[in-house]
Amino acid sequence: MSVSIPVSPEIKIRLDKIKRPGESYEEVIEQLLDDHDDLDTSLCSGWAKRAKEAISEYRRGESLTEDEIIKKYALK
């Protein structure tokens, strides 16, 4: 049985970026859910959460390069 799930155009674009040729949206969503479930039971779930936060910070331009850190904190 098939069910339609409405998603915003932005979510569809994000799913399309993940989707491989020949893969269904159901397979993409199933993999995302499996990855989510794995994070919840992982010993490293705290690290996974921090990695996601770091990626978000980077995308917002809130991260510094190694050279910027050295210069800012006078490490050399």
GROMACS .gro file of N, CA and C in nm:
model
  228
    1MET      N    1   0.084  -0.118   0.000
    1MET     CA    2   0.000   0.000   0.000
    1MET      C    3   0.089   0.124   0.000
    2SER      N    4   0.055   0.220  -0.079
    2SER     CA    5   0.132   0.342  -0.092
    2SER      C    6   0.059   0.457  -0.023
    3VAL      N    7   0.136   0.545   0.040
    3VAL     CA    8   0.080   0.662   0.108
    3VAL      C    9   0.155   0.785   0.060
    4SER      N   10   0.084   0.891   0.036
    4SER     CA   11   0.148   1.017  -0.002
    4SER      C   12   0.176   1.099   0.123
    5ILE      N   13   0.295   1.156   0.129
    5ILE     CA   14   0.332   1.242   0.241
    5ILE      C   15   0.373   1.377   0.182
    6PRO      N   16   0.298   1.482   0.212
    6PRO     CA   17   0.336   1.613   0.157
    6PRO      C   18   0.463   1.666   0.224
    7VAL      N   19   0.553   1.720   0.143
    7VAL     CA   20   0.674   1.785   0.195
    7VAL      C   21   0.691   1.917   0.122
    8SER      N   22   0.760   2.007   0.186
    8SER     CA   23   0.784   2.137   0.126
    8SER      C   24   0.883   2.121   0.009
    9PRO      N   25   0.884   2.217  -0.083
    9PRO     CA   26   0.981   2.211  -0.192
    9PRO      C   27   1.125   2.205  -0.142
   10GLU      N   28   1.152   2.272  -0.031
   10GLU     CA   29   1.288   2.272   0.025
   10GLU      C   30   1.329   2.133   0.071
   11ILE      N   31   1.237   2.062   0.135
   11ILE     CA   32   1.266   1.926   0.181
   11ILE      C   33   1.287   1.833   0.061
   12LYS      N   34   1.206   1.850  -0.043
   12LYS     CA   35   1.223   1.767  -0.162
   12LYS      C   36   1.361   1.789  -0.225
   13ILE      N   37   1.405   1.913  -0.231
   13ILE     CA   38   1.537   1.945  -0.284
   13ILE      C   39   1.645   1.875  -0.201
   14ARG      N   40   1.630   1.879  -0.069
   14ARG     CA   41   1.728   1.812   0.019
   14ARG      C   42   1.727   1.661  -0.002
   15LEU      N   43   1.607   1.603  -0.017
   15LEU     CA   44   1.598   1.459  -0.043
   15LEU      C   45   1.661   1.425  -0.177
   16ASP      N   46   1.639   1.510  -0.277
   16ASP     CA   47   1.697   1.486  -0.410
   16ASP      C   48   1.850   1.486  -0.405
   17LYS      N   49   1.909   1.568  -0.318
   17LYS     CA   50   2.054   1.573  -0.305
   17LYS      C   51   2.110   1.443  -0.246
   18ILE      N   52   2.032   1.379  -0.161
   18ILE     CA   53   2.074   1.255  -0.096
   18ILE      C   54   2.048   1.134  -0.185
   19LYS      N   55   1.940   1.142  -0.261
   19LYS     CA   56   1.892   1.030  -0.341
   19LYS      C   57   1.992   0.993  -0.451
   20ARG      N   58   2.024   0.864  -0.460
   20ARG     CA   59   2.112   0.813  -0.565
   20ARG      C   60   2.028   0.767  -0.683
   21PRO      N   61   2.089   0.761  -0.803
   21PRO     CA   62   2.013   0.714  -0.921
   21PRO      C   63   1.952   0.576  -0.895
   22GLY      N   64   1.826   0.563  -0.930
   22GLY     CA   65   1.756   0.437  -0.914
   22GLY      C   66   1.700   0.413  -0.774
   23GLU      N   67   1.729   0.502  -0.682
   23GLU     CA   68   1.682   0.486  -0.544
   23GLU      C   69   1.548   0.556  -0.528
   24SER      N   70   1.460   0.496  -0.451
   24SER     CA   71   1.329   0.556  -0.426
   24SER      C   72   1.338   0.651  -0.306
   25TYR      N   73   1.239   0.740  -0.298
   25TYR     CA   74   1.233   0.828  -0.181
   25TYR      C   75   1.214   0.746  -0.054
   26GLU      N   76   1.140   0.638  -0.064
   26GLU     CA   77   1.121   0.551   0.053
   26GLU      C   78   1.255   0.499   0.103
   27GLU      N   79   1.342   0.459   0.012
   27GLU     CA   80   1.474   0.409   0.052
   27GLU      C   81   1.558   0.518   0.118
   28VAL      N   82   1.548   0.640   0.063
   28VAL     CA   83   1.622   0.753   0.122
   28VAL      C   84   1.572   0.779   0.264
   29ILE      N   85   1.442   0.786   0.280
   29ILE     CA   86   1.383   0.813   0.412
   29ILE      C   87   1.416   0.700   0.509
   30GLU      N   88   1.409   0.576   0.462
   30GLU     CA   89   1.442   0.462   0.548
   30GLU      C   90   1.587   0.471   0.596
   31GLN      N   91   1.679   0.507   0.507
   31GLN     CA   92   1.820   0.521   0.547
   31GLN      C   93   1.838   0.632   0.649
   32LEU      N   94   1.770   0.745   0.628
   32LEU     CA   95   1.778   0.855   0.724
   32LEU      C   96   1.725   0.812   0.860
   33LEU      N   97   1.615   0.738   0.860
   33LEU     CA   98   1.559   0.690   0.986
   33LEU      C   99   1.652   0.589   1.053
   34ASP      N  100   1.713   0.501   0.974
   34ASP     CA  101   1.809   0.405   1.030
   34ASP      C  102   1.928   0.477   1.091
   35ASP      N  103   1.979   0.579   1.019
   35ASP     CA  104   2.091   0.657   1.073
   35ASP      C  105   2.051   0.726   1.204
   36HIS      N  106   1.930   0.777   1.209
   36HIS     CA  107   1.881   0.843   1.330
   36HIS      C  108   1.874   0.743   1.445
   37ASP      N  109   1.819   0.625   1.417
   37ASP     CA  110   1.808   0.521   1.520
   37ASP      C  111   1.946   0.479   1.570
   38ASP      N  112   2.042   0.468   1.479
   38ASP     CA  113   2.178   0.430   1.517
   38ASP      C  114   2.241   0.534   1.609
   39LEU      N  115   2.213   0.661   1.584
   39LEU     CA  116   2.269   0.767   1.668
   39LEU      C  117   2.216   0.758   1.810
   40ASP      N  118   2.090   0.722   1.824
   40ASP     CA  119   2.029   0.715   1.957
   40ASP      C  120   2.091   0.606   2.043
   41THR      N  121   2.138   0.498   1.982
   41THR     CA  122   2.192   0.387   2.059
   41THR      C  123   2.344   0.384   2.060
   42SER      N  124   2.406   0.474   1.987
   42SER     CA  125   2.551   0.476   1.975
   42SER      C  126   2.617   0.529   2.102
   43LEU      N  127   2.732   0.474   2.133
   43LEU     CA  128   2.811   0.526   2.245
   43LEU      C  129   2.863   0.665   2.214
   44CYS      N  130   2.866   0.699   2.086
   44CYS     CA  131   2.921   0.828   2.044
   44CYS      C  132   2.813   0.927   2.006
   45SER      N  133   2.691   0.908   2.054
   45SER     CA  134   2.583   0.996   2.012
   45SER      C  135   2.611   1.142   2.048
   46GLY      N  136   2.681   1.167   2.156
   46GLY     CA  137   2.718   1.304   2.191
   46GLY      C  138   2.810   1.365   2.087
   47TRP      N  139   2.903   1.284   2.037
   47TRP     CA  140   2.993   1.332   1.932
   47TRP      C  141   2.917   1.358   1.803
   48ALA      N  142   2.822   1.271   1.770
   48ALA     CA  143   2.743   1.289   1.648
   48ALA      C  144   2.664   1.419   1.657
   49LYS      N  145   2.607   1.447   1.773
   49LYS     CA  146   2.530   1.570   1.792
   49LYS      C  147   2.621   1.691   1.776
   50ARG      N  148   2.739   1.684   1.836
   50ARG     CA  149   2.833   1.796   1.827
   50ARG      C  150   2.882   1.816   1.683
   51ALA      N  151   2.901   1.705   1.610
   51ALA     CA  152   2.942   1.715   1.470
   51ALA      C  153   2.836   1.787   1.388
   52LYS      N  154   2.709   1.754   1.413
   52LYS     CA  155   2.601   1.821   1.342
   52LYS      C  156   2.599   1.970   1.376
   53GLU      N  157   2.621   2.002   1.502
   53GLU     CA  158   2.625   2.143   1.543
   53GLU      C  159   2.741   2.215   1.476
   54ALA      N  160   2.856   2.148   1.469
   54ALA     CA  161   2.974   2.209   1.407
   54ALA      C  162   2.951   2.235   1.259
   55ILE      N  163   2.885   2.142   1.191
   55ILE     CA  164   2.854   2.161   1.050
   55ILE      C  165   2.761   2.280   1.032
   56SER      N  166   2.662   2.291   1.119
   56SER     CA  167   2.570   2.405   1.113
   56SER      C  168   2.644   2.536   1.137
   57GLU      N  169   2.735   2.537   1.235
   57GLU     CA  170   2.814   2.657   1.262
   57GLU      C  171   2.898   2.695   1.141
   58TYR      N  172   2.959   2.594   1.078
   58TYR     CA  173   3.041   2.619   0.959
   58TYR      C  174   2.957   2.679   0.848
   59ARG      N  175   2.839   2.622   0.824
   59ARG     CA  176   2.751   2.672   0.718
   59ARG      C  177   2.705   2.815   0.744
   60ARG      N  178   2.694   2.851   0.872
   60ARG     CA  179   2.654   2.988   0.907
   60ARG      C  180   2.775   3.082   0.910
   61GLY      N  181   2.892   3.030   0.882
   61GLY     CA  182   3.012   3.113   0.883
   61GLY      C  183   3.063   3.145   1.022
   62GLU      N  184   3.029   3.062   1.120
   62GLU     CA  185   3.067   3.088   1.259
   62GLU      C  186   3.192   3.011   1.302
   63SER      N  187   3.263   2.953   1.208
   63SER     CA  188   3.383   2.876   1.245
   63SER      C  189   3.508   2.951   1.201
   64LEU      N  190   3.619   2.916   1.261
   64LEU     CA  191   3.747   2.977   1.229
   64LEU      C  192   3.841   2.873   1.171
   65THR      N  193   3.928   2.916   1.083
   65THR     CA  194   4.031   2.826   1.032
   65THR      C  195   4.139   2.812   1.139
   66GLU      N  196   4.226   2.715   1.121
   66GLU     CA  197   4.336   2.695   1.216
   66GLU      C  198   4.423   2.821   1.223
   67ASP      N  199   4.452   2.880   1.108
   67ASP     CA  200   4.533   3.002   1.106
   67ASP      C  201   4.466   3.117   1.180
   68GLU      N  202   4.332   3.128   1.166
   68GLU     CA  203   4.259   3.234   1.235
   68GLU      C  204   4.262   3.213   1.387
   69ILE      N  205   4.254   3.089   1.430
   69ILE     CA  206   4.260   3.058   1.574
   69ILE      C  207   4.398   3.092   1.629
   70ILE      N  208   4.502   3.054   1.557
   70ILE     CA  209   4.639   3.083   1.600
   70ILE      C  210   4.659   3.232   1.613
   71LYS      N  211   4.614   3.307   1.514
   71LYS     CA  212   4.629   3.451   1.516
   71LYS      C  213   4.546   3.515   1.627
   72LYS      N  214   4.418   3.472   1.639
   72LYS     CA  215   4.327   3.532   1.737
   72LYS      C  216   4.376   3.510   1.880
   73TYR      N  217   4.427   3.392   1.908
   73TYR     CA  218   4.467   3.358   2.045
   73TYR      C  219   4.619   3.364   2.065
   74ALA      N  220   4.689   3.422   1.970
   74ALA     CA  221   4.835   3.440   1.978
   74ALA      C  222   4.904   3.312   2.022
   75LEU      N  223   4.878   3.204   1.950
   75LEU     CA  224   4.934   3.073   1.988
   75LEU      C  225   5.074   3.053   1.931
   76LYS      N  226   5.122   3.141   1.848
   76LYS     CA  227   5.259   3.129   1.796
   76LYS      C  228   5.335   3.254   1.818
   0.00000   0.00000   0.00000
